[in-house]
Coordinates of C-alpha atoms and ligand atoms in Angstrom, one line a residue:
X1 CA 99.6 126.8 63.3
X2 CA 97.9 123.4 63.2
X3 CA 95.1 124.6 65.5
X4 CA 94.5 127.6 63.3
X5 CA 94.3 125.5 60.2
X6 CA 91.5 123.5 61.8
X7 CA 89.8 126.6 63.0
X8 CA 90.0 127.9 59.5
X9 CA 88.6 124.7 58.0
X10 CA 85.7 124.7 60.5
X11 CA 84.5 128.2 59.8
X12 CA 84.6 128.2 56.0
X13 CA 83.7 125.7 53.4
X14 CA 86.2 123.0 53.0
X15 CA 88.3 123.2 49.8
X16 CA 88.4 120.5 47.2
X17 CA 90.6 120.4 44.2
X18 CA 89.1 118.8 41.1
X19 CA 91.7 117.5 38.6
X20 CA 90.1 116.5 35.3
X21 CA 91.0 117.4 31.7
X22 CA 87.4 117.1 30.4
X23 CA 85.3 120.1 30.9
X24 CA 82.0 118.2 31.0
X25 CA 83.2 116.2 34.0
X26 CA 84.4 119.3 35.9
X27 CA 81.0 120.9 35.2
X28 CA 79.1 117.9 36.6
X29 CA 81.1 117.9 39.7
X30 CA 80.8 121.6 40.1
X31 CA 77.0 121.3 40.1
X32 CA 77.1 118.4 42.6
X33 CA 79.5 120.1 45.0
X34 CA 79.5 123.8 44.8
X35 CA 76.8 124.3 47.5
X36 CA 78.8 122.4 50.1
X37 CA 82.4 122.9 49.2
X38 CA 84.8 125.6 48.0
X39 CA 86.1 124.3 44.6
X40 CA 89.4 124.6 42.8
X41 CA 89.7 123.3 39.3
X42 CA 92.6 122.0 37.3
X43 CA 92.6 120.5 33.8
X44 CA 96.3 119.6 33.6
X45 CA 98.5 117.3 35.7
X46 CA 101.5 119.6 36.1
X47 CA 99.3 122.6 36.9
X48 CA 97.5 120.5 39.5
X49 CA 100.8 119.5 41.2
X50 CA 101.8 123.2 41.4
X51 CA 98.5 124.1 42.8
X52 CA 98.6 121.4 45.4
X53 CA 102.1 122.5 46.5
X54 CA 100.8 126.0 46.9
X55 CA 97.6 125.2 48.7
X56 CA 98.6 122.1 50.6
X57 CA 97.6 123.4 54.0
X58 CA 94.1 124.4 52.8
X59 CA 93.0 121.4 50.8
X60 CA 90.6 119.0 52.4
X61 CA 90.5 116.6 49.5
X62 CA 91.6 116.0 45.9
X63 CA 89.4 114.5 43.3
X64 CA 91.8 113.0 40.7
X65 CA 91.0 111.8 37.2
X66 CA 93.4 109.0 36.1
X67 CA 93.4 109.8 32.4
X68 CA 95.2 113.1 32.1
X69 CA 97.2 114.2 29.1
X70 CA 100.7 115.3 30.3
X71 CA 101.2 113.4 33.6
X72 CA 99.0 110.5 34.4
X73 CA 96.8 110.5 37.5
X74 CA 98.7 107.5 38.9
X75 CA 102.0 109.4 38.6
X76 CA 100.4 112.4 40.4
X77 CA 99.2 110.1 43.1
X78 CA 102.6 108.6 43.5
X79 CA 104.3 111.9 43.8
X80 CA 101.8 113.2 46.4
X81 CA 102.1 110.2 48.6
X82 CA 105.9 110.3 48.5
X83 CA 106.1 113.9 49.6
X84 CA 105.8 114.2 53.4
X85 CA 104.2 117.6 52.9
X86 CA 101.3 116.3 50.7
X87 CA 101.0 112.7 51.7
X88 CA 98.3 113.4 54.2
X89 CA 95.9 115.1 51.8
X90 CA 93.2 112.5 51.0
X91 CA 92.7 111.7 47.3
X92 CA 89.7 110.1 45.7
X93 CA 90.4 108.6 42.3
X94 CA 87.9 108.9 39.4
X95 CA 88.0 106.7 36.4
X96 CA 86.0 104.6 33.9
X97 CA 88.6 101.9 34.3
X98 CA 87.4 99.8 37.2
X99 CA 90.5 97.6 37.0
X100 CA 92.6 100.3 38.4
X101 CA 90.8 100.4 41.7
X102 CA 93.1 98.1 43.6
X103 CA 96.2 99.6 42.3
X104 CA 95.1 103.2 43.2
X105 CA 94.2 102.1 46.7
X106 CA 97.6 100.6 47.0
X107 CA 99.2 103.8 45.9
X108 CA 97.5 105.6 48.7
X109 CA 94.1 106.7 47.3
X110 CA 91.4 107.0 50.0
X111 CA 88.5 106.0 47.8
X112 CA 87.4 105.4 44.2
X113 CA 84.5 106.9 42.3
X114 CA 83.7 105.3 38.9
X115 CA 82.7 107.1 35.8
X116 CA 80.1 107.7 34.6
X117 CA 79.4 109.4 38.0
X118 CA 76.8 107.9 40.3
X119 CA 74.0 110.1 41.6
X120 CA 74.7 113.4 43.3
X121 CA 73.8 112.0 46.7
X122 CA 76.2 109.1 46.4
X123 CA 79.2 111.3 45.3
X124 CA 78.5 113.8 48.1
X125 CA 78.2 111.0 50.7
X126 CA 81.5 109.4 49.7
X127 CA 83.3 112.7 49.7
X128 CA 81.9 113.7 53.0
X129 CA 82.8 110.3 54.5
X130 CA 86.4 110.5 53.2
X131 CA 87.0 114.0 54.6
X132 CA 85.5 113.1 57.9
X133 CA 87.5 109.9 58.3
X134 CA 90.7 111.7 57.4
X135 CA 90.1 114.5 59.9
X136 CA 89.3 112.1 62.7
X137 CA 92.5 110.2 62.0
X138 CA 94.5 113.4 62.0
X139 CA 93.2 114.4 65.4
X140 CA 94.0 111.0 66.7
X141 CA 97.5 111.2 65.4
X142 CA 98.0 114.5 66.9
X143 CA 97.0 113.4 70.4
X144 CA 99.0 110.2 70.3
X145 CA 102.2 111.6 69.1
X146 CA 105.0 113.6 70.7
X147 CA 105.2 116.8 68.8
X148 CA 109.0 117.0 68.8
X149 CA 109.9 113.6 67.6
X150 CA 106.7 112.2 66.0
X151 CA 107.0 109.1 68.2
X152 CA 104.1 107.9 70.3
X153 CA 103.6 109.7 73.6
X154 CA 103.7 107.8 76.8
X155 CA 99.9 107.3 77.2
X156 CA 99.4 105.8 73.7
X157 CA 102.6 103.8 73.9
X158 CA 101.3 102.1 77.0
X159 CA 97.9 101.6 75.3
X160 CA 99.5 99.9 72.3
X161 CA 101.8 97.9 74.4
X162 CA 98.8 96.6 76.3
X163 CA 97.1 95.8 73.1
X164 CA 100.1 93.9 71.9
X165 CA 100.1 91.8 75.1
X166 CA 96.5 91.1 74.6
X167 CA 97.0 89.6 71.2
X168 CA 100.4 88.0 71.8
X169 CA 100.0 86.6 75.3
X170 CA 102.8 84.0 75.0
X171 CA 105.3 86.2 73.3
X172 CA 108.4 87.0 75.4
X173 CA 108.9 90.8 75.5
X174 CA 111.6 93.2 76.6
X175 CA 111.1 96.6 78.2
X176 CA 113.9 98.9 77.4
X177 CA 114.7 102.5 78.5
X178 CA 117.2 104.7 76.8
X179 CA 118.5 107.9 78.2
X180 CA 121.1 110.5 77.1
X181 CA 123.8 111.0 79.7
X182 CA 124.0 114.6 80.9
X183 CA 121.7 115.8 78.2
X184 CA 121.3 119.2 79.9
X185 CA 125.0 119.8 79.3
X186 CA 124.5 119.3 75.6
X187 CA 121.6 121.7 75.6
X188 CA 123.7 124.2 77.5
X189 CA 126.7 123.8 75.3
X190 CA 125.2 123.6 71.9
X191 CA 121.8 125.3 72.4
X192 CA 118.3 124.0 72.9
X193 CA 117.5 123.6 69.2
X194 CA 120.6 121.5 68.7
X195 CA 119.4 119.4 71.6
X196 CA 116.0 119.0 70.1
X197 CA 117.6 118.0 66.8
X198 CA 119.6 115.4 68.5
X199 CA 116.5 113.9 70.1
X200 CA 114.8 113.8 66.7
X201 CA 117.8 112.0 65.3
X202 CA 117.7 109.4 68.1
X203 CA 114.0 109.0 67.6
X204 CA 114.3 108.4 63.9
X205 CA 116.9 105.8 64.4
X206 CA 114.9 104.0 67.1
X207 CA 111.8 104.1 64.9
X208 CA 113.7 102.6 62.0
X209 CA 115.1 99.7 64.0
X210 CA 111.8 99.1 65.7
X211 CA 110.1 98.5 62.3
X212 CA 112.7 95.7 61.8
X213 CA 112.3 94.3 65.3
X214 CA 108.5 94.7 65.4
X215 CA 108.5 96.7 68.5
X216 CA 107.2 100.1 69.5
X217 CA 109.0 103.2 70.8
X218 CA 108.0 106.4 72.5
X219 CA 109.6 109.4 74.0
X220 CA 108.7 109.3 77.7
X221 CA 109.9 112.8 78.6
X222 CA 112.8 115.1 77.8
X223 CA 115.7 112.8 76.8
X224 CA 114.2 109.4 77.8
X225 CA 112.9 106.9 75.3
X226 CA 111.0 103.6 76.0
X227 CA 110.9 100.5 73.8
X228 CA 108.6 97.5 74.0
X229 CA 109.7 94.7 71.7
X230 CA 109.8 91.0 71.3
X231 CA 112.7 89.6 73.3
X232 CA 116.1 90.0 71.7
X233 CA 119.2 87.9 72.5
X234 CA 121.4 90.7 71.3
X235 CA 120.1 94.0 72.6
X236 CA 123.3 95.7 71.7
X237 CA 121.9 96.0 68.2
X238 CA 119.4 98.5 69.4
X239 CA 121.9 100.4 71.4
X240 CA 124.2 100.6 68.4
X241 CA 121.5 101.8 66.1
X242 CA 120.5 104.6 68.5
X243 CA 124.0 105.7 69.6
X244 CA 125.9 105.9 66.4
X245 CA 126.1 108.2 63.4
X246 CA 126.0 111.6 65.2
X247 CA 127.8 114.7 63.9
X248 CA 131.6 114.4 64.2
X249 CA 131.9 117.3 66.7
X250 CA 129.5 115.6 69.2
X251 CA 130.1 111.9 68.6
X252 CA 132.4 111.7 71.6
X253 CA 130.1 113.8 73.8
X254 CA 126.7 112.2 73.2
X255 CA 126.5 109.1 75.3
X256 CA 123.5 107.0 75.9
X257 CA 122.7 104.6 78.6
X258 CA 120.2 101.7 78.1
X259 CA 118.4 99.7 80.8
X260 CA 116.8 96.4 79.8
X261 CA 114.2 94.4 81.6
X262 CA 114.2 91.2 79.7
X263 CA 111.4 88.7 79.3
X264 CA 109.1 90.9 81.3
X265 CA 106.7 89.5 83.9
X266 CA 103.4 90.3 82.4
X267 CA 101.6 90.0 85.7
X268 CA 103.0 93.4 86.8
X269 CA 101.7 96.5 85.1
X270 CA 103.5 98.2 82.2
X271 CA 104.7 101.3 84.1
X272 CA 106.4 99.0 86.7
X273 CA 108.1 97.0 84.0
X274 CA 109.6 100.2 82.7
X275 CA 110.5 101.2 86.2
X276 CA 112.7 98.1 86.2
X277 CA 114.3 99.0 83.0
X278 CA 115.0 102.5 84.5
X279 CA 116.4 101.0 87.6
X280 CA 118.8 99.1 85.5
X281 CA 119.7 102.2 83.5
X282 CA 120.2 104.2 86.7
X283 CA 122.9 101.8 87.8
X284 CA 125.1 103.0 85.0
X285 CA 124.3 106.7 85.1
X286 CA 127.4 108.6 84.0
X287 CA 129.4 105.4 84.0
X288 CA 131.7 105.7 81.0
X289 CA 132.7 102.1 80.8
X290 CA 129.2 100.7 80.5
X291 CA 126.3 101.7 78.4
X292 CA 123.9 98.8 78.8
X293 CA 122.6 97.3 82.0
X294 CA 120.2 94.4 82.4
X295 CA 117.7 94.2 85.3
X296 CA 118.9 91.3 87.6
X297 CA 118.1 89.6 90.9
X298 CA 120.2 92.0 92.9
X299 CA 118.2 94.9 91.5
X300 CA 115.0 92.9 92.1
X301 CA 115.9 92.5 95.8
X302 CA 116.7 96.1 96.1
X303 CA 113.4 97.0 94.5
X304 CA 111.5 94.8 97.0
X305 CA 113.5 96.4 99.9
X306 CA 112.7 99.9 98.6
X307 CA 109.1 99.0 98.4
X308 CA 109.1 97.9 101.9
X309 CA 110.6 101.3 102.9
X310 CA 108.0 103.3 101.0
X311 CA 105.1 101.3 102.3
X312 CA 106.4 101.6 105.8
X313 CA 106.7 105.4 105.6
X314 CA 103.3 106.6 106.9
X315 CA 103.6 104.3 109.9
X316 CA 107.1 105.4 110.6
X317 CA 106.0 109.0 110.9
X318 CA 103.0 108.0 113.0
X319 CA 105.1 105.9 115.4
X320 CA 108.0 108.2 115.4
X321 CA 110.4 105.6 114.1
X322 CA 112.7 108.4 112.6
X323 CA 115.2 109.6 115.1
X324 CA 117.3 112.8 114.8
X325 CA 121.0 112.6 115.7
X326 CA 123.2 115.6 116.3
X327 CA 126.8 116.0 115.2
X328 CA 128.8 118.9 116.6
X329 CA 130.8 121.3 114.4
X330 CA 133.8 123.0 115.9
X331 CA 135.4 126.3 115.2
X332 CA 139.2 125.5 115.0
X333 CA 140.6 128.9 114.3
X334 CA 141.0 129.5 118.1
X335 CA 143.4 128.3 120.7
X336 CA 141.0 125.6 121.7
X337 CA 138.2 124.4 119.4
X338 CA 134.8 126.0 120.2
X339 CA 131.5 124.3 119.5
X340 CA 129.8 126.5 116.9
X341 CA 126.7 124.5 115.9
X342 CA 125.5 121.0 115.2
X343 CA 124.1 119.2 112.2
X344 CA 120.8 117.3 112.5
X345 CA 121.0 113.9 110.8
X346 CA 118.1 111.6 110.5
X347 CA 118.1 107.8 111.1
X348 CA 115.3 105.3 110.8
X349 CA 114.8 102.7 113.5
X350 CA 112.8 100.3 111.4
X351 CA 111.0 97.7 113.5
X352 CA 111.9 94.8 111.1
X353 CA 114.9 96.1 109.2
X354 CA 116.8 97.6 112.0
X355 CA 118.7 100.9 111.9
X356 CA 118.7 102.4 108.4
X357 CA 121.0 105.1 107.3
X358 CA 119.7 108.2 105.5
X359 CA 122.1 107.4 102.6
X360 CA 119.6 104.6 101.8
X361 CA 116.2 106.1 102.3
X362 CA 116.7 109.8 101.5
X363 CA 117.5 109.4 97.8
X364 CA 114.5 106.9 97.6
X365 CA 112.1 109.4 99.2
X366 CA 113.4 112.2 97.0
X367 CA 112.3 110.1 94.0
X368 CA 109.0 109.2 95.5
X369 CA 107.9 112.6 96.8
X370 CA 108.1 111.6 100.4
X371 CA 111.1 113.6 101.3
X372 CA 109.3 116.8 102.1
X373 CA 107.1 115.0 104.7
X374 CA 110.1 113.4 106.2
X375 CA 112.1 116.6 106.3
X376 CA 109.2 118.4 107.9
X377 CA 109.2 115.8 110.6
X378 CA 112.9 116.3 111.1
X379 CA 112.7 120.1 111.1
X380 CA 109.9 120.1 113.6
X381 CA 111.8 117.7 115.9
X382 CA 114.8 120.0 115.6
X383 CA 113.1 123.3 116.5
X384 CA 111.3 121.6 119.4
X385 CA 114.7 120.4 120.6
X386 CA 116.4 123.8 120.2
X387 CA 113.6 125.3 122.2
X388 CA 113.8 122.6 124.9
X389 CA 117.6 122.9 125.4
X390 CA 117.3 126.7 125.6
X391 CA 114.6 126.5 128.2
X392 CA 115.4 123.5 130.2
X393 CA 119.3 123.5 130.3
X394 CA 119.9 127.1 129.3
X395 CA 122.1 126.2 126.3
X396 CA 121.6 127.8 122.9
X397 CA 123.1 125.8 120.1
X398 CA 122.4 126.6 116.5
X399 CA 121.5 123.4 114.5
X400 CA 121.7 123.0 110.8
X401 CA 119.1 120.8 109.0
X402 CA 119.4 119.3 105.5
X403 CA 117.1 120.7 102.9
X404 CA 116.7 118.3 100.0
X405 CA 116.8 119.8 96.5
X406 CA 113.3 118.4 96.1
X407 CA 112.1 120.5 99.1
X408 CA 113.3 123.6 97.4
X409 CA 110.5 123.4 94.9
X410 CA 107.8 123.4 97.6
X411 CA 105.9 126.6 96.9
X412 CA 105.4 127.5 100.6
X413 CA 108.8 126.6 101.8
X414 CA 109.6 130.1 103.1
X415 CA 106.3 130.4 104.9
X416 CA 106.6 126.9 106.3
X417 CA 110.0 127.8 108.0
X418 CA 108.7 131.1 109.3
X419 CA 105.7 129.4 111.0
X420 CA 107.8 126.6 112.4
X421 CA 110.2 129.1 114.0
X422 CA 107.5 131.3 115.3
X423 CA 105.6 128.4 116.9
X424 CA 108.7 127.2 118.9
X425 CA 110.1 130.6 119.5
X426 CA 113.4 129.9 117.7
X427 CA 115.2 132.5 115.6
X428 CA 116.6 132.1 112.1
X429 CA 120.1 132.4 113.5
X430 CA 119.6 129.2 115.5
X431 CA 118.3 127.2 112.6
X432 CA 120.8 126.9 109.8
X433 CA 119.9 125.4 106.4
X434 CA 122.2 123.0 104.4
X435 CA 121.5 122.8 100.7
X436 CA 123.5 120.5 98.5
X437 CA 125.5 122.0 95.8
X438 CA 123.9 119.9 93.1
X439 CA 120.6 121.6 93.7
X440 CA 122.1 124.8 92.5
X441 CA 123.4 123.3 89.3
X442 CA 120.2 121.6 88.5
X443 CA 118.0 124.6 88.3
X444 CA 120.1 127.5 89.2
X445 CA 117.8 130.4 88.7
X446 CA 114.9 129.0 90.7
X447 CA 117.0 127.9 93.5
X448 CA 118.8 131.2 93.7
X449 CA 115.5 133.0 93.9
X450 CA 114.3 130.8 96.8
X451 CA 117.6 131.0 98.6
X452 CA 117.5 134.8 98.3
X453 CA 114.0 134.8 99.9
X454 CA 115.3 132.6 102.8
X455 CA 118.3 134.8 103.4
X456 CA 116.2 137.9 103.3
X457 CA 114.4 136.7 106.4
X458 CA 117.6 135.9 108.2
X459 CA 118.4 132.3 107.4
X460 CA 122.0 131.3 106.9
X461 CA 122.7 128.9 104.1
X462 CA 125.5 126.4 104.1
X463 CA 126.3 124.9 100.7
X464 CA 126.6 121.1 101.4
X465 CA 128.7 118.5 99.6
X466 CA 130.7 121.2 97.9
X467 CA 132.8 120.0 95.0
X468 CA 130.4 117.2 93.9
X469 CA 127.9 119.4 92.0
X470 CA 130.3 120.7 89.3
X471 CA 129.3 124.3 89.7
X472 CA 131.3 126.5 87.4
X473 CA 133.5 129.1 89.1
X474 CA 131.6 131.7 87.3
X475 CA 128.4 130.6 88.8
X476 CA 129.7 130.1 92.4
X477 CA 130.8 133.7 92.6
X478 CA 127.1 134.8 92.1
X479 CA 125.6 132.3 94.5
X480 CA 123.9 133.5 97.7
X481 CA 125.6 131.4 100.4
X482 CA 126.9 131.9 103.9
X483 CA 129.3 128.9 104.3
X484 CA 130.9 126.2 102.1
X485 CA 130.9 122.6 103.4
X486 CA 133.6 120.7 101.7
X487 CA 132.5 117.3 100.6
X488 CA 133.9 114.5 102.7
X489 CA 135.4 112.8 99.7
X490 CA 138.0 115.6 99.3
X491 CA 139.2 115.3 102.9
X492 CA 139.4 111.5 102.4
X493 CA 141.4 111.7 99.2
X494 CA 143.7 114.4 100.5
X495 CA 144.9 112.3 103.4
X496 CA 144.7 108.9 101.7
X497 CA 148.0 107.3 100.7
X498 CA 150.4 110.0 99.9
X499 CA 149.1 113.2 101.2
X500 CA 148.0 115.6 98.5
X501 CA 146.0 118.6 99.9
X502 CA 146.1 120.8 96.8
X503 CA 142.4 120.5 96.0
X504 CA 141.5 121.2 99.6
X505 CA 143.6 124.3 99.5
X506 CA 142.0 125.5 96.2
X507 CA 138.5 125.0 97.7
X508 CA 139.4 126.9 100.8
X509 CA 140.8 129.7 98.6
X510 CA 137.6 129.8 96.7
X511 CA 135.7 130.3 99.9
X512 CA 138.0 133.0 101.0
X513 CA 137.5 134.7 97.7
X514 CA 133.7 134.5 98.2
X515 CA 134.2 135.8 101.8
X516 CA 132.5 132.8 103.5
X517 CA 133.8 130.3 106.1
X518 CA 134.6 126.7 105.2
X519 CA 133.4 123.6 107.0
X520 CA 135.3 120.4 106.5
X521 CA 133.2 117.2 106.9
X522 CA 134.4 113.7 107.7
X523 CA 137.4 114.7 109.6
X524 CA 138.6 111.7 111.6
X525 CA 142.2 112.3 112.8
X526 CA 144.3 114.9 114.6
X527 CA 146.6 115.1 111.6
X528 CA 143.7 116.1 109.4
X529 CA 142.5 118.7 111.9
X530 CA 145.9 120.3 112.1
X531 CA 146.5 120.3 108.4
X532 CA 143.1 121.9 107.8
X533 CA 143.7 124.5 110.4
X534 CA 147.0 125.3 108.7
X535 CA 145.2 125.7 105.4
X536 CA 142.8 128.2 106.9
X537 CA 139.7 126.0 107.2
X538 CA 137.4 127.5 109.8
X539 CA 135.1 124.8 111.0
X540 CA 135.4 121.0 111.4
X541 CA 132.8 118.3 111.7
X542 CA 133.7 114.7 112.0
X543 CA 134.4 111.6 114.1
X544 CA 137.5 113.2 115.5
X545 CA 135.3 115.3 117.6
X546 CA 132.2 113.2 117.7
X547 CA 130.0 110.9 115.8
X548 CA 126.4 112.0 115.3
X549 CA 124.7 111.3 118.7
X550 CA 121.1 110.7 119.8
X551 CA 119.6 113.9 121.3
X552 CA 119.9 112.7 124.9
X553 CA 123.6 111.9 124.4
X554 CA 124.3 115.1 122.6
X555 CA 122.6 116.9 125.5
X556 CA 125.1 115.3 128.0
X557 CA 127.9 116.4 125.6
X558 CA 126.5 120.0 125.6
X559 CA 126.4 120.1 129.4
X560 CA 129.9 118.7 129.6
X561 CA 131.2 121.4 127.3
X562 CA 129.3 124.1 129.2
X563 CA 130.9 122.9 132.5
X564 CA 134.4 123.0 130.8
X565 CA 133.8 126.5 129.7
X566 CA 132.7 127.7 133.1
X567 CA 135.5 126.0 134.9
Ligands
LIG1 P1 125.6 115.1 104.7 O1 124.6 116.2 104.9 O2 126.7 115.5 103.9 O3 126.0 114.6 106.1 C1 127.3 114.3 106.5 C2 127.4 112.8 106.6 O4 128.7 112.4 106.9 C3 126.5 112.1 107.6 O5 126.2 110.9 107.1 C4 127.5 111.9 108.8 O6 127.2 110.9 109.7 C5 128.8 111.6 108.0 N1 130.0 111.9 108.8 C6 130.3 112.9 109.6 N2 131.5 112.9 110.0 C7 132.1 111.7 109.6 C8 133.4 111.1 109.7 O7 134.2 111.6 110.4 N3 133.6 110.0 109.0 C9 132.6 109.4 108.3 N4 132.8 108.2 107.6 N5 131.3 109.9 108.1 C10 131.1 111.1 108.8 P2 124.7 110.3 107.3 O8 124.2 110.7 108.7 O9 124.7 108.9 107.0 O10 123.9 111.1 106.2 C11 124.1 111.0 104.9 C12 123.4 112.0 104.1 O11 122.0 111.8 104.2 C13 123.7 113.4 104.5 O12 124.9 113.9 104.0 C14 122.5 114.1 103.9 O13 122.7 114.4 102.6 C15 121.4 113.1 104.0 N6 120.6 113.4 105.2 C16 120.8 113.1 106.5 N7 119.8 113.5 107.3 C17 118.9 114.2 106.4 C18 117.7 114.8 106.6 O14 117.1 115.0 107.8 N8 117.0 115.3 105.5 C19 117.6 115.2 104.3 N9 116.9 115.7 103.2 N10 118.8 114.6 104.1 C20 119.4 114.1 105.1
LIG2 MG1 124.5 118.0 105.5
LIG3 MG1 127.8 116.9 103.3

């Protein structure tokens, strides 16, 4: 709409409304202006207001006489500037009373032309200048604002924050990041436009309190807001302003989390300061007991550690510091357990930091876009290994690899797998894919589409960490999967103090209903194995059978098993 208005304005003469009760004045202006502008005339205040309401999107300027019979020019000006729909139309005030100039400018007039009128050229020049300035300003506002909330967008926010630093070098500042917990659930439950409205409400509250605290605020993306303001001893005030006053029906559902990086170090760049605020906020993601977290030394140390990992990544790939371990899975629904496949699990043998578990670096690499490269490395190692075992020791063992939810968005994923298998002469049956349940809940449609593509060329998909991704039963029944891996937490809880295996039984029932086998992870004792077998669980992976082993050790394990079978 906006664009079309501009287009319209560019291709026709700009429209000016002249409001003056004296005919002679209107006539002079007509002669001055009619060649360059499209003119509307009004001789009465009320009539002018009505006309402005009607033509508000078309008017480029209003020329307003102050001495009008029914409503005064000042009153009209006041009304226009108090109405959000008309406040942006520039107004030039015309009067013989030069003393009114300051007052009119304060009321929001853009300029002032005194009567009797100056020359044609002077009037034209002032009008031209006013319109041009106004349009430039509008374009600027459009580019610097987020269209949903009217707050600054990220780029301009950083620009203004930088400017602020420049002029207030000694002022202590806080970087704050606010986020709505599980915002996608609100969207899903109440609809997108409700979600949008909620974001607008939060934006308005933040804007209001920032006027008071002399800070600036922007919407970074989706449901994330950033604030840069002079240091506050009591940042709870900001939180309270943003997180209260919602509609009754949602007030217990809408929860915000706020991360604060206090007294920022101005020697690091602005983005990084807000990364710190975000790191603080992330520590209380979905934590219902805490809504504000402050960046502290422990987080700082973690940040430094993570940085070391990220910086060390290219070298780690080059020097093959990543090592793939293999953990067997056993089919237990037989007299004796039978090795059915193995899971490939990566470890990082870091030259300075020692052995690092994937639980530490995988989530980090997922955030930093490195995970695909790392997984590629693992996948390649694995197919090479499968091929080697087949040829060298005559054992074919299917291996499952973990596919990060981030990998799923790689456009050429299917092709990549195809090429990899072809190159090492491995079939899709020997190379299983584990995809975590939460990937499905995040962007169901896209993931389902990719999974369908992968299955259509023969891949078997195991849904990993089942039970932690909060899929609805409704959704699960339509998911394309070939096995359910029960998250380790359920096994742990079921056999903790006071055995309660009901949830496990439910999950196994769900899998039966879907017609897919279940795999239990983290199984450590004989008691667990037997109970799971009783419940109908098909496959078991865990320390009871074996820890994840380096390839060479796993190979000895394979050979041993083969000998046992042959004996
Ligand atoms: P996951 O895929 O759910 O893997 C199972 C985890 O459980 C592994 O942890 C395994 O060592 C551990 N585990 C297996 N049996 C037992 C047991 O009996 N007791 C206990 N306490 N733990 C057991 P690990 O190797 O630390 O991996 C953690 C997670 O890191 C994996 O969870 C997976 O999500 C991710 N990961 C591992 N390797 C890769 C990889 O190559 N690529 C990607 N994208 N993610 C990986
Ligand atoms: Mg896994
Ligand atoms: Mg798992």
